[in-house]
Coordinates of C-alpha atoms in Angstrom, one line a residue:
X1 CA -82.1 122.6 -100.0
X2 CA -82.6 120.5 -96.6
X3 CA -80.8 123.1 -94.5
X4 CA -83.4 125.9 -95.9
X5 CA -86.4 123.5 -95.2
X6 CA -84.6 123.0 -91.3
X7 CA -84.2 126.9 -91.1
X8 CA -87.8 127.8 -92.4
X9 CA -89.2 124.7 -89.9
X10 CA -87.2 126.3 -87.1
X11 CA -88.5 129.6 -88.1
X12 CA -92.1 128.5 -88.0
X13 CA -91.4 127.3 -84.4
X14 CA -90.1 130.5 -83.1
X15 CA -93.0 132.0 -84.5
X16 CA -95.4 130.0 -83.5
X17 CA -94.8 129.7 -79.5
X18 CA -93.0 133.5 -79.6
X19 CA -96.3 135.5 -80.8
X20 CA -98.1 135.9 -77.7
X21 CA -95.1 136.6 -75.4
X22 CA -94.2 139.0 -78.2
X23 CA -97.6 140.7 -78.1
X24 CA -97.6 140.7 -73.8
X25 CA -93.9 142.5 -74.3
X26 CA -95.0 145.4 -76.7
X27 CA -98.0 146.2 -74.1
X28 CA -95.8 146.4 -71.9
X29 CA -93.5 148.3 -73.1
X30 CA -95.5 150.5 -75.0
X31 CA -98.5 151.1 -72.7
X32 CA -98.5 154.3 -70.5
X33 CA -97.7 154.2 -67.7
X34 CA -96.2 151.1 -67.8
X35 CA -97.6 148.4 -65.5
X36 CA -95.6 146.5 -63.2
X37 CA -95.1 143.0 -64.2
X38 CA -94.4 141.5 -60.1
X39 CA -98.1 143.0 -59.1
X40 CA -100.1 141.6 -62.6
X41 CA -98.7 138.5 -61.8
X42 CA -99.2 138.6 -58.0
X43 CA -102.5 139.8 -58.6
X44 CA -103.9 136.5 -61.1
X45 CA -102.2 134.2 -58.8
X46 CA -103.9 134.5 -55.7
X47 CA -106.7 132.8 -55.3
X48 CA -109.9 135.4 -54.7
X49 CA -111.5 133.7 -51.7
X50 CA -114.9 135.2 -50.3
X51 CA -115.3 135.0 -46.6
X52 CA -119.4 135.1 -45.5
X53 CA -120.6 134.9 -42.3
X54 CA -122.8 131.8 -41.7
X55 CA -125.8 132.9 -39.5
X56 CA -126.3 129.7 -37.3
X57 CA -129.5 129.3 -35.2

C-alpha cells in the first residue's frame, strides 16, 4: 500500500515538471524542417539592444 502511494507520488512528479519539456521535444521533433535548437536558444538569449543616434545641438 505505502510503496503504491510513493510510486503514484513519484509519478505525479515526473509528470508534473516533465510536460512542458515533453511538449518543446515533440515540436521539435516532429516540426518540419526541424529547427535547430543552438540558434533558438542563441537567439532568446541575447539581449535586443537598439542603437539611436542622439542629435546633440
Amino acid at each position: 500500500q505505502e510503496r503504491i502511494i510513493k510510486a503514484v507520488e513519484f509519478g505525479r512528479a515526473v509528470v508534473h515538471y516533465g510536460w512542458i519539456p515533453f511538449i518543446i521535444y515533440i515540436g521539435y521533433t516532429r516540426s518540419n524542417p526541424q529547427p535547430s535548437l543552438i540558434k533558438y536558444v542563441a537567439e532568446t538569449s541575447t539581449p535586443q539592444i537598439t542603437l539611436t543616434s542622439a542629435q546633440v545641438d
